[in-house]
PDB file of C-alpha atoms and ligand atoms in Angstrom:
ATOM      1  CA  MET A   1      -0.141   0.024   0.417  1.00 77.00           C
ATOM      2  CA  PHE A   2       3.041   2.040   0.700  1.00 90.00           C
ATOM      3  CA  GLU A   3       5.659   2.217  -1.510  1.00 91.00           C
ATOM      4  CA  THR A   4       8.544   4.742  -2.366  1.00 96.00           C
ATOM      5  CA  CYS A   5       7.983   8.661  -0.469  1.00 97.00           C
ATOM      6  CA  GLU A   6       7.051  10.382  -3.089  1.00 97.00           C
ATOM      7  CA  ILE A   7       8.887  13.234  -1.465  1.00 98.00           C
ATOM      8  CA  CYS A   8      12.085  11.785  -0.257  1.00 98.00           C
ATOM      9  CA  GLY A   9      12.375   7.976  -1.733  1.00 97.00           C
ATOM     10  CA  ALA A  10      12.403   6.147   1.410  1.00 97.00           C
ATOM     11  CA  HIS A  11      10.874   2.765   1.861  1.00 96.00           C
ATOM     12  CA  GLU A  12       9.756   2.495   5.150  1.00 97.00           C
ATOM     13  CA  TRP A  13       6.618   3.715   6.880  1.00 97.00           C
ATOM     14  CA  LYS A  14       5.086   3.338  10.117  1.00 97.00           C
ATOM     15  CA  GLN A  15       1.256   3.446  10.829  1.00 97.00           C
ATOM     16  CA  ALA A  16       0.456   6.313  11.935  1.00 97.00           C
ATOM     17  CA  TYR A  17      -3.244   6.208  12.078  1.00 98.00           C
ATOM     18  CA  ASN A  18      -6.023   3.437  11.276  1.00 97.00           C
ATOM     19  CA  GLY A  19      -9.201   4.219  11.604  1.00 97.00           C
ATOM     20  CA  THR A  20     -12.693   6.542  10.249  1.00 96.00           C
ATOM     21  CA  ILE A  21     -11.708   9.395   8.007  1.00 97.00           C
ATOM     22  CA  ARG A  22     -13.356  12.900   7.018  1.00 94.00           C
ATOM     23  CA  ASP A  23     -15.124  12.518   3.257  1.00 91.00           C
ATOM     24  CA  GLY A  24     -16.297  16.000   2.372  1.00 80.00           C
ATOM     25  CA  THR A  25     -17.971  17.797   5.820  1.00 79.00           C
ATOM     26  CA  PHE A  26     -18.085  16.314   8.803  1.00 82.00           C
ATOM     27  CA  GLY A  27     -20.422  13.765   9.307  1.00 84.00           C
ATOM     28  CA  SER A  28     -19.848  11.491   5.619  1.00 87.00           C
ATOM     29  CA  ILE A  29     -16.919   9.403   6.557  1.00 91.00           C
ATOM     30  CA  ARG A  30     -14.789   6.695   4.700  1.00 93.00           C
ATOM     31  CA  GLU A  31     -13.654   3.634   7.245  1.00 94.00           C
ATOM     32  CA  ASN A  32     -10.601   1.699   7.773  1.00 96.00           C
ATOM     33  CA  ALA A  33      -8.359   3.794   6.056  1.00 97.00           C
ATOM     34  CA  ILE A  34      -4.684   3.775   7.150  1.00 98.00           C
ATOM     35  CA  VAL A  35      -2.269   7.195   7.527  1.00 98.00           C
ATOM     36  CA  ALA A  36       1.620   6.496   7.391  1.00 98.00           C
ATOM     37  CA  LYS A  37       4.591   8.465   8.760  1.00 98.00           C
ATOM     38  CA  CYS A  38       6.988   7.906   6.206  1.00 98.00           C
ATOM     39  CA  SER A  39      10.786   7.060   8.014  1.00 97.00           C
ATOM     40  CA  GLY A  40      12.744   9.066   5.674  1.00 97.00           C
ATOM     41  CA  CYS A  41      11.190  12.915   5.422  1.00 98.00           C
ATOM     42  CA  GLY A  42       8.366  12.469   8.192  1.00 98.00           C
ATOM     43  CA  ALA A  43       6.109  13.690   6.169  1.00 98.00           C
ATOM     44  CA  GLU A  44       2.650  11.158   6.835  1.00 98.00           C
ATOM     45  CA  ARG A  45       0.369  10.050   3.622  1.00 98.00           C
ATOM     46  CA  LEU A  46      -3.419   8.843   3.554  1.00 97.00           C
ATOM     47  CA  GLY A  47      -2.982   5.425   1.806  1.00 97.00           C
ATOM     48  CA  GLU A  48      -3.633   5.868  -2.120  1.00 95.00           C
ATOM     49  CA  GLU A  49      -7.178   3.700  -2.110  1.00 94.00           C
ATOM     50  CA  TRP A  50      -8.460   6.720   0.283  1.00 94.00           C
ATOM     51  CA  CYS A  51      -7.471   9.599  -2.202  1.00 93.00           C
ATOM     52  CA  LEU A  52      -9.370  11.523  -3.734  1.00 83.00           C
ATOM     53  CA  PRO A  53      -7.695  11.096  -7.549  1.00 79.00           C
ATOM     54  CA  GLU A  54      -5.584  14.873  -8.215  1.00 73.00           C
ATOM     55  CA  SER A  55      -7.888  14.776 -11.451  1.00 74.00           C
ATOM     56  CA  HIS A  56     -10.762  15.712  -9.493  1.00 73.00           C
ATOM     57  CA  TYR A  57      -9.923  18.810  -9.354  1.00 69.00           C
ATOM     58  CA  GLU A  58      -9.944  19.710 -12.480  1.00 71.00           C
ATOM     59  CA  THR A  59     -13.763  19.331 -12.537  1.00 70.00           C
ATOM     60  CA  GLY A  60     -16.228  20.019 -10.151  1.00 66.00           C
ATOM     61  CA  GLU A  61     -15.824  16.538  -8.109  1.00 69.00           C
ATOM     62  CA  TYR A  62     -13.612  18.275  -5.321  1.00 66.00           C
ATOM     63  CA  ARG A  63     -16.212  21.108  -4.883  1.00 62.00           C
ATOM     64  CA  THR A  64     -19.242  19.132  -4.770  1.00 65.00           C
ATOM     65  CA  LYS A  65     -17.394  16.667  -2.523  1.00 59.00           C
ATOM     66  CA  LEU A  66     -17.326  20.024   0.220  1.00 54.00           C
ATOM     67  CA  ARG A  67     -20.426  20.841  -1.194  1.00 52.00           C
ATOM     68  CA  GLN A  68     -19.653  23.879  -2.752  1.00 59.00           C
ATOM     69  CA  GLU A  69     -21.967  25.834  -5.693  1.00 55.00           C
ATOM     70  CA  LEU A  70     -19.987  25.676  -9.103  1.00 53.00           C
ATOM     71  CA  ASN A  71     -19.605  29.334  -9.388  1.00 63.00           C
ATOM     72  CA  ALA A  72     -16.815  31.826  -8.120  1.00 61.00           C
ATOM     73  CA  SER A  73     -19.601  33.918  -6.321  1.00 72.00           C
ATOM     74  CA  SER A  74     -20.431  30.924  -3.892  1.00 73.00           C
ATOM     75  CA  TYR A  75     -16.525  30.492  -3.522  1.00 75.00           C
ATOM     76  CA  PHE A  76     -16.150  34.596  -2.307  1.00 80.00           C
ATOM     77  CA  GLN A  77     -18.917  33.489   0.524  1.00 75.00           C
ATOM     78  CA  GLY A  78     -16.917  31.030   1.845  1.00 74.00           C
ATOM     79  CA  HIS A  79     -13.199  31.896   1.434  1.00 82.00           C
ATOM     80  CA  ASP A  80     -13.316  35.613   1.011  1.00 81.00           C
ATOM     81  CA  ASN A  81     -12.864  35.966   5.623  1.00 81.00           C
ATOM     82  CA  LEU A  82     -10.380  33.142   5.358  1.00 84.00           C
ATOM     83  CA  GLN A  83      -7.573  35.540   3.439  1.00 89.00           C
ATOM     84  CA  ILE A  84      -6.672  37.845   6.510  1.00 89.00           C
ATOM     85  CA  PHE A  85      -5.115  34.993   7.475  1.00 90.00           C
ATOM     86  CA  ALA A  86      -2.797  35.163   4.806  1.00 91.00           C
ATOM     87  CA  LEU A  87      -2.465  38.311   4.844  1.00 92.00           C
ATOM     88  CA  GLN A  88      -1.003  38.876   7.819  1.00 91.00           C
ATOM     89  CA  THR A  89       2.078  36.382   7.478  1.00 91.00           C
ATOM     90  CA  LEU A  90       3.419  38.350   3.739  1.00 93.00           C
ATOM     91  CA  PRO A  91       4.941  41.488   3.869  1.00 91.00           C
ATOM     92  CA  LEU A  92       2.690  43.332   2.273  1.00 92.00           C
ATOM     93  CA  PRO A  93       4.535  46.921   1.050  1.00 91.00           C
ATOM     94  CA  ALA A  94       6.941  45.035  -0.482  1.00 93.00           C
ATOM     95  CA  MET A  95       4.609  43.355  -3.155  1.00 94.00           C
ATOM     96  CA  ARG A  96       3.681  46.760  -4.306  1.00 96.00           C
ATOM     97  CA  GLY A  97       4.450  46.981  -8.148  1.00 97.00           C
ATOM     98  CA  LYS A  98       5.509  43.743  -8.087  1.00 97.00           C
ATOM     99  CA  ASN A  99       4.487  40.331  -9.923  1.00 98.00           C
ATOM    100  CA  VAL A 100       2.855  37.616  -7.912  1.00 98.00           C
ATOM    101  CA  ALA A 101       1.079  33.929  -8.890  1.00 98.00           C
ATOM    102  CA  ASP A 102      -1.344  32.469  -6.665  1.00 98.00           C
ATOM    103  CA  VAL A 103      -0.999  28.084  -7.490  1.00 98.00           C
ATOM    104  CA  GLY A 104      -3.986  26.615  -6.693  1.00 96.00           C
ATOM    105  CA  CYS A 105      -6.580  30.075  -6.284  1.00 96.00           C
ATOM    106  CA  ALA A 106      -9.171  28.508  -7.300  1.00 92.00           C
ATOM    107  CA  GLY A 107     -11.577  31.902  -7.580  1.00 92.00           C
ATOM    108  CA  GLY A 108      -9.215  33.956  -6.664  1.00 93.00           C
ATOM    109  CA  SER A 109     -10.381  35.318  -3.292  1.00 93.00           C
ATOM    110  CA  PHE A 110      -6.457  36.323  -1.915  1.00 95.00           C
ATOM    111  CA  LEU A 111      -5.536  37.681  -5.496  1.00 96.00           C
ATOM    112  CA  ASP A 112      -8.635  40.297  -4.868  1.00 95.00           C
ATOM    113  CA  HIS A 113      -7.089  41.476  -1.777  1.00 94.00           C
ATOM    114  CA  VAL A 114      -3.742  42.234  -3.288  1.00 95.00           C
ATOM    115  CA  ARG A 115      -4.477  43.382  -6.418  1.00 95.00           C
ATOM    116  CA  GLY A 116      -3.752  46.574  -5.981  1.00 94.00           C
ATOM    117  CA  LEU A 117      -0.641  46.316  -4.261  1.00 95.00           C
ATOM    118  CA  ALA A 118       0.952  43.933  -7.008  1.00 95.00           C
ATOM    119  CA  ASN A 119       1.960  44.535 -10.884  1.00 96.00           C
ATOM    120  CA  ARG A 120       1.544  41.398 -12.602  1.00 97.00           C
ATOM    121  CA  ILE A 121      -0.584  38.881 -11.596  1.00 98.00           C
ATOM    122  CA  ILE A 122      -1.099  35.127 -12.340  1.00 98.00           C
ATOM    123  CA  ALA A 123      -3.676  33.151 -11.645  1.00 98.00           C
ATOM    124  CA  ILE A 124      -2.784  29.325 -11.571  1.00 98.00           C
ATOM    125  CA  GLU A 125      -6.144  27.157 -11.263  1.00 95.00           C
ATOM    126  CA  PRO A 126      -6.755  23.550 -12.212  1.00 93.00           C
ATOM    127  CA  PHE A 127     -10.900  24.020 -12.155  1.00 90.00           C
ATOM    128  CA  SER A 128     -11.644  25.661 -15.632  1.00 90.00           C
ATOM    129  CA  GLU A 129     -15.106  26.995 -13.968  1.00 88.00           C
ATOM    130  CA  TYR A 130     -13.008  29.745 -12.439  1.00 91.00           C
ATOM    131  CA  HIS A 131     -10.963  30.707 -15.455  1.00 94.00           C
ATOM    132  CA  GLU A 132     -14.039  32.645 -17.071  1.00 93.00           C
ATOM    133  CA  SER A 133     -14.049  34.739 -13.984  1.00 92.00           C
ATOM    134  CA  LEU A 134     -10.612  35.291 -13.154  1.00 95.00           C
ATOM    135  CA  THR A 135      -9.550  35.995 -16.890  1.00 96.00           C
ATOM    136  CA  SER A 136     -12.557  39.162 -16.262  1.00 95.00           C
ATOM    137  CA  ARG A 137     -10.622  40.332 -13.634  1.00 94.00           C
ATOM    138  CA  GLY A 138      -7.256  40.896 -15.145  1.00 96.00           C
ATOM    139  CA  TYR A 139      -5.277  38.313 -13.823  1.00 97.00           C
ATOM    140  CA  GLU A 140      -3.630  35.631 -16.532  1.00 98.00           C
ATOM    141  CA  VAL A 141      -5.164  32.336 -15.960  1.00 98.00           C
ATOM    142  CA  TYR A 142      -3.150  28.836 -16.469  1.00 98.00           C
ATOM    143  CA  PRO A 143      -4.182  25.858 -15.246  1.00 96.00           C
ATOM    144  CA  PHE A 144      -1.390  24.249 -13.514  1.00 96.00           C
ATOM    145  CA  ALA A 145       2.145  25.318 -12.403  1.00 96.00           C
ATOM    146  CA  ASP A 146       4.405  24.062 -15.423  1.00 95.00           C
ATOM    147  CA  LYS A 147       2.764  25.731 -17.589  1.00 95.00           C
ATOM    148  CA  ALA A 148       2.947  29.473 -16.230  1.00 97.00           C
ATOM    149  CA  ALA A 149       6.659  28.596 -14.811  1.00 95.00           C
ATOM    150  CA  SER A 150       7.390  27.597 -18.748  1.00 95.00           C
ATOM    151  CA  GLN A 151       6.548  31.154 -19.793  1.00 96.00           C
ATOM    152  CA  ASN A 152       7.291  33.292 -16.888  1.00 96.00           C
ATOM    153  CA  ILE A 153      10.814  31.594 -16.047  1.00 96.00           C
ATOM    154  CA  GLY A 154      12.581  34.132 -13.148  1.00 97.00           C
ATOM    155  CA  THR A 155       9.652  37.001 -13.498  1.00 97.00           C
ATOM    156  CA  ILE A 156       7.380  36.237 -10.480  1.00 98.00           C
ATOM    157  CA  ASP A 157       8.463  38.134  -6.922  1.00 98.00           C
ATOM    158  CA  PHE A 158       5.878  36.297  -4.689  1.00 98.00           C
ATOM    159  CA  ALA A 159       4.364  32.787  -5.161  1.00 98.00           C
ATOM    160  CA  THR A 160       1.808  32.128  -3.316  1.00 98.00           C
ATOM    161  CA  SER A 161      -0.042  28.635  -2.332  1.00 98.00           C
ATOM    162  CA  PHE A 162      -2.488  28.616   0.081  1.00 96.00           C
ATOM    163  CA  GLN A 163      -4.091  25.120   1.897  1.00 96.00           C
ATOM    164  CA  VAL A 164      -2.767  23.355  -1.945  1.00 96.00           C
ATOM    165  CA  ILE A 165       0.451  20.843  -1.867  1.00 98.00           C
ATOM    166  CA  GLU A 166      -1.443  18.948   1.212  1.00 97.00           C
ATOM    167  CA  HIS A 167      -3.695  17.805  -1.984  1.00 95.00           C
ATOM    168  CA  THR A 168      -1.128  16.817  -4.215  1.00 95.00           C
ATOM    169  CA  ASP A 169      -0.167  13.639  -5.730  1.00 94.00           C
ATOM    170  CA  ASN A 170       3.475  14.309  -5.419  1.00 97.00           C
ATOM    171  CA  PRO A 171       4.217  17.558  -2.923  1.00 98.00           C
ATOM    172  CA  ARG A 172       8.047  17.385  -4.014  1.00 98.00           C
ATOM    173  CA  GLN A 173       7.108  18.110  -7.631  1.00 98.00           C
ATOM    174  CA  PHE A 174       4.329  20.576  -6.819  1.00 98.00           C
ATOM    175  CA  LEU A 175       6.844  23.189  -5.559  1.00 98.00           C
ATOM    176  CA  ALA A 176       9.512  22.432  -7.960  1.00 98.00           C
ATOM    177  CA  ASP A 177       7.084  23.276 -10.551  1.00 98.00           C
ATOM    178  CA  ILE A 178       6.591  26.497  -9.286  1.00 98.00           C
ATOM    179  CA  ARG A 179      10.898  27.621  -8.530  1.00 97.00           C
ATOM    180  CA  PRO A 180      11.344  28.383 -12.691  1.00 97.00           C
ATOM    181  CA  MET A 181       8.902  31.080 -12.420  1.00 97.00           C
ATOM    182  CA  LEU A 182      10.427  33.057  -9.435  1.00 98.00           C
ATOM    183  CA  LYS A 183      13.208  35.794  -9.535  1.00 97.00           C
ATOM    184  CA  PRO A 184      16.402  34.703  -8.063  1.00 96.00           C
ATOM    185  CA  ASP A 185      15.321  36.306  -4.950  1.00 96.00           C
ATOM    186  CA  GLY A 186      11.737  35.671  -5.465  1.00 97.00           C
ATOM    187  CA  LEU A 187      10.158  34.093  -2.379  1.00 98.00           C
ATOM    188  CA  LEU A 188       6.940  31.055  -2.460  1.00 98.00           C
ATOM    189  CA  TYR A 189       4.829  32.119   0.916  1.00 97.00           C
ATOM    190  CA  LEU A 190       3.163  28.291   1.498  1.00 97.00           C
ATOM    191  CA  SER A 191       0.144  27.280   3.710  1.00 97.00           C
ATOM    192  CA  THR A 192      -1.227  24.198   4.945  1.00 98.00           C
ATOM    193  CA  PRO A 193      -2.638  21.750   8.209  1.00 98.00           C
ATOM    194  CA  ASN A 194      -0.493  21.385  11.001  1.00 98.00           C
ATOM    195  CA  ARG A 195      -0.211  18.264  12.052  1.00 98.00           C
ATOM    196  CA  ASN A 196       0.932  19.514  15.088  1.00 98.00           C
ATOM    197  CA  ASP A 197      -2.325  20.550  15.704  1.00 98.00           C
ATOM    198  CA  VAL A 198      -3.284  20.962  19.433  1.00 98.00           C
ATOM    199  CA  LEU A 199      -6.587  18.967  18.720  1.00 98.00           C
ATOM    200  CA  MET A 200      -4.449  16.469  17.793  1.00 98.00           C
ATOM    201  CA  SER A 201      -3.141  16.023  21.075  1.00 96.00           C
ATOM    202  CA  LEU A 202      -6.107  16.986  23.241  1.00 96.00           C
ATOM    203  CA  LEU A 203      -8.541  14.943  21.447  1.00 97.00           C
ATOM    204  CA  PRO A 204      -6.474  11.884  20.150  1.00 96.00           C
ATOM    205  CA  ASP A 205      -9.615   9.192  19.752  1.00 94.00           C
ATOM    206  CA  ASP A 206     -12.060  11.965  18.542  1.00 94.00           C
ATOM    207  CA  TYR A 207     -10.065  14.813  16.570  1.00 96.00           C
ATOM    208  CA  PRO A 208      -7.734  12.260  14.219  1.00 97.00           C
ATOM    209  CA  SER A 209     -10.420  11.348  12.450  1.00 96.00           C
ATOM    210  CA  PHE A 210     -11.535  14.706  11.158  1.00 95.00           C
ATOM    211  CA  PHE A 211      -8.337  15.906  10.670  1.00 97.00           C
ATOM    212  CA  TYR A 212      -7.357  12.955   8.399  1.00 97.00           C
ATOM    213  CA  ARG A 213      -9.576  13.458   5.094  1.00 95.00           C
ATOM    214  CA  VAL A 214     -10.456  11.807   1.768  1.00 94.00           C
ATOM    215  CA  VAL A 215      -9.341  15.744   0.089  1.00 93.00           C
ATOM    216  CA  HIS A 216      -5.698  15.583   2.201  1.00 96.00           C
ATOM    217  CA  ARG A 217      -3.112  12.719   1.034  1.00 97.00           C
ATOM    218  CA  TRP A 218      -0.159  14.441   2.884  1.00 98.00           C
ATOM    219  CA  TYR A 219      -0.119  15.817   6.485  1.00 98.00           C
ATOM    220  CA  PHE A 220       2.875  18.062   7.512  1.00 98.00           C
ATOM    221  CA  ASN A 221       4.306  19.437  10.874  1.00 98.00           C
ATOM    222  CA  ALA A 222       7.349  22.370   9.901  1.00 98.00           C
ATOM    223  CA  ASP A 223      10.254  20.072  10.282  1.00 98.00           C
ATOM    224  CA  SER A 224       8.651  17.385   6.988  1.00 98.00           C
ATOM    225  CA  LEU A 225       7.220  20.821   5.143  1.00 98.00           C
ATOM    226  CA  ALA A 226      11.238  21.996   5.341  1.00 98.00           C
ATOM    227  CA  GLN A 227      12.578  18.451   4.554  1.00 98.00           C
ATOM    228  CA  CYS A 228       9.890  18.667   1.238  1.00 98.00           C
ATOM    229  CA  ALA A 229      10.894  22.386   0.461  1.00 98.00           C
ATOM    230  CA  ARG A 230      14.561  21.887   0.488  1.00 98.00           C
ATOM    231  CA  LEU A 231      14.840  18.188  -1.588  1.00 98.00           C
ATOM    232  CA  ALA A 232      12.573  20.857  -3.931  1.00 98.00           C
ATOM    233  CA  GLY A 233      15.337  23.553  -4.836  1.00 97.00           C
ATOM    234  CA  TYR A 234      14.255  25.830  -1.619  1.00 98.00           C
ATOM    235  CA  GLU A 235      15.774  27.282   1.760  1.00 97.00           C
ATOM    236  CA  VAL A 236      13.609  28.210   4.716  1.00 98.00           C
ATOM    237  CA  VAL A 237      13.472  31.716   5.289  1.00 97.00           C
ATOM    238  CA  ASP A 238      10.627  32.215   7.762  1.00 97.00           C
ATOM    239  CA  THR A 239       8.289  29.572   9.096  1.00 97.00           C
ATOM    240  CA  HIS A 240       4.965  30.788  11.500  1.00 96.00           C
ATOM    241  CA  PHE A 241       2.486  29.235  13.277  1.00 97.00           C
ATOM    242  CA  VAL A 242      -1.371  30.540  12.707  1.00 96.00           C
ATOM    243  CA  HIS A 243      -4.276  29.671  14.750  1.00 96.00           C
ATOM    244  CA  ARG A 244      -7.216  30.546  12.878  1.00 94.00           C
ATOM    245  CA  TYR A 245     -10.381  29.644  15.902  1.00 94.00           C
ATOM    246  CA  SER A 246     -11.403  30.546  18.924  1.00 94.00           C
ATOM    247  CA  MET A 247     -11.066  29.177  22.495  1.00 95.00           C
ATOM    248  CA  GLY A 248     -14.274  28.381  22.419  1.00 95.00           C
ATOM    249  CA  ASN A 249     -13.904  26.290  19.377  1.00 95.00           C
ATOM    250  CA  ALA A 250     -11.381  24.128  20.901  1.00 96.00           C
ATOM    251  CA  MET A 251     -13.537  23.843  24.592  1.00 95.00           C
ATOM    252  CA  ARG A 252     -16.592  22.618  22.235  1.00 95.00           C
ATOM    253  CA  TRP A 253     -14.402  20.353  20.438  1.00 95.00           C
ATOM    254  CA  LEU A 254     -13.499  18.808  23.845  1.00 95.00           C
ATOM    255  CA  ARG A 255     -17.006  18.922  25.585  1.00 95.00           C
ATOM    256  CA  ASP A 256     -18.990  18.223  22.036  1.00 94.00           C
ATOM    257  CA  CYS A 257     -16.394  15.872  19.878  1.00 92.00           C
ATOM    258  CA  ARG A 258     -17.511  18.192  16.827  1.00 92.00           C
ATOM    259  CA  PRO A 259     -16.748  21.358  14.750  1.00 92.00           C
ATOM    260  CA  THR A 260     -18.890  24.232  15.236  1.00 91.00           C
ATOM    261  CA  GLY A 261     -16.841  27.077  14.258  1.00 88.00           C
ATOM    262  CA  ASN A 262     -16.091  30.773  15.808  1.00 87.00           C
ATOM    263  CA  SER A 263     -19.151  30.779  17.420  1.00 84.00           C
ATOM    264  CA  ALA A 264     -19.003  32.910  21.347  1.00 84.00           C
ATOM    265  CA  MET A 265     -18.979  31.002  24.491  1.00 89.00           C
ATOM    266  CA  ASN A 266     -19.703  32.273  27.555  1.00 90.00           C
ATOM    267  CA  GLY A 267     -17.436  32.612  30.005  1.00 91.00           C
ATOM    268  CA  LEU A 268     -14.912  33.332  27.144  1.00 92.00           C
ATOM    269  CA  ASP A 269     -13.949  36.866  25.938  1.00 91.00           C
ATOM    270  CA  HIS A 270     -12.015  38.198  22.948  1.00 91.00           C
ATOM    271  CA  GLY A 271      -9.093  38.268  25.906  1.00 93.00           C
ATOM    272  CA  THR A 272      -8.668  34.589  25.815  1.00 93.00           C
ATOM    273  CA  ASP A 273      -8.771  33.821  22.373  1.00 93.00           C
ATOM    274  CA  MET A 274      -5.656  36.523  22.240  1.00 94.00           C
ATOM    275  CA  TYR A 275      -4.140  34.294  24.779  1.00 96.00           C
ATOM    276  CA  TRP A 276      -5.281  30.458  23.336  1.00 96.00           C
ATOM    277  CA  LYS A 277      -4.451  31.918  19.751  1.00 96.00           C
ATOM    278  CA  GLY A 278      -0.887  33.515  21.016  1.00 97.00           C
ATOM    279  CA  TYR A 279      -0.085  30.270  23.183  1.00 97.00           C
ATOM    280  CA  LEU A 280      -0.311  28.065  20.449  1.00 98.00           C
ATOM    281  CA  GLU A 281       1.841  30.255  17.849  1.00 97.00           C
ATOM    282  CA  LYS A 282       4.588  30.299  20.113  1.00 97.00           C
ATOM    283  CA  SER A 283       4.142  26.438  20.858  1.00 98.00           C
ATOM    284  CA  GLY A 284       3.974  25.807  17.362  1.00 98.00           C
ATOM    285  CA  THR A 285       1.061  23.491  17.772  1.00 98.00           C
ATOM    286  CA  SER A 286      -1.851  26.058  15.559  1.00 98.00           C
ATOM    287  CA  ASP A 287      -4.182  24.723  13.592  1.00 97.00           C
ATOM    288  CA  CYS A 288      -2.480  25.680  10.194  1.00 97.00           C
ATOM    289  CA  LEU A 289       1.307  25.888   8.991  1.00 97.00           C
ATOM    290  CA  PHE A 290       3.170  29.394   6.673  1.00 97.00           C
ATOM    291  CA  MET A 291       6.037  28.735   5.598  1.00 98.00           C
ATOM    292  CA  ALA A 292       8.486  31.195   3.196  1.00 98.00           C
ATOM    293  CA  LEU A 293      10.619  29.337   1.454  1.00 98.00           C
ATOM    294  CA  ARG A 294      13.213  31.123  -1.097  1.00 98.00           C
ATOM    295  CA  PRO A 295      14.713  29.607  -4.401  1.00 97.00           C
ATOM    296  CA  LYS A 296      18.363  27.952  -3.619  1.00 95.00           C
ATOM    297  CA  PRO A 297      21.017  29.643  -5.734  1.00 86.00           C
ATOM    298  CA  CYS A 298      23.124  26.652  -6.847  1.00 67.00           C
ATOM    299  CA  LEU A 299      20.827  24.208  -8.746  1.00 55.00           C
TER     300      LEU A 299
HETATM  301 ZN1   ZN B 301       9.728  10.891   2.602  1.00 90.56          ZN
END
């Protein structure tokens, strides 16, 4: 079931999880799935027989699985408010007048938030349903990074890819495909769910069946993501841990064993949320992981 690691080439895997995983939204499940940890790079991988094939991202199948409507306007309703977390980690003043490419941009919510700063913007998205809307907003659209890179070699100052690498067949190749479009001093900003999410240790019997999911083939912590990036020809410039959920969210997970979002909870206020968020981000146990990468010069 687990053969050669696509990232590092190691052959040995150790089982990290065996049980129910999420298949779309909460409540939809697949049973008896296996997640294993690579002995070489430390990344965790879902067994291929439980994974959504990568080709499904070119059709509506992935979005249907997440019960999203197949048009860009409904996409915005769910994604615009998430951009604050990406924007907080980026050097926005340095992006003025620069060339930006977002890889796996979906409907382009992030790009809409930086279009006033950037010079050229390249939107890379396999799902063609979004292309007309992206083009109409002035973005240069490509389905895949290798195609975009071949026509824009060494021209991009800031590439971004948020919550995409965990879906791919081969994360190392995914990063390597982006690299040629970057200028020598260009940066790639990545984000992915953090395998060291505090709820994985607080709720070891209930949270993994939510954390592991059919649509995510790969699960990284900061060390394994950095290793993948180095193997793909980058050096790590910066790592940020970002927590997107309130303390009440964690409290309700402990009480109810289900996701409840960021709604208010009696007895907790904004101050407790900020303390909770600060603690998790300092200890590396936030729900989300951001990394800034620069191409290594000597490849
Ligand atoms: Zn590996």
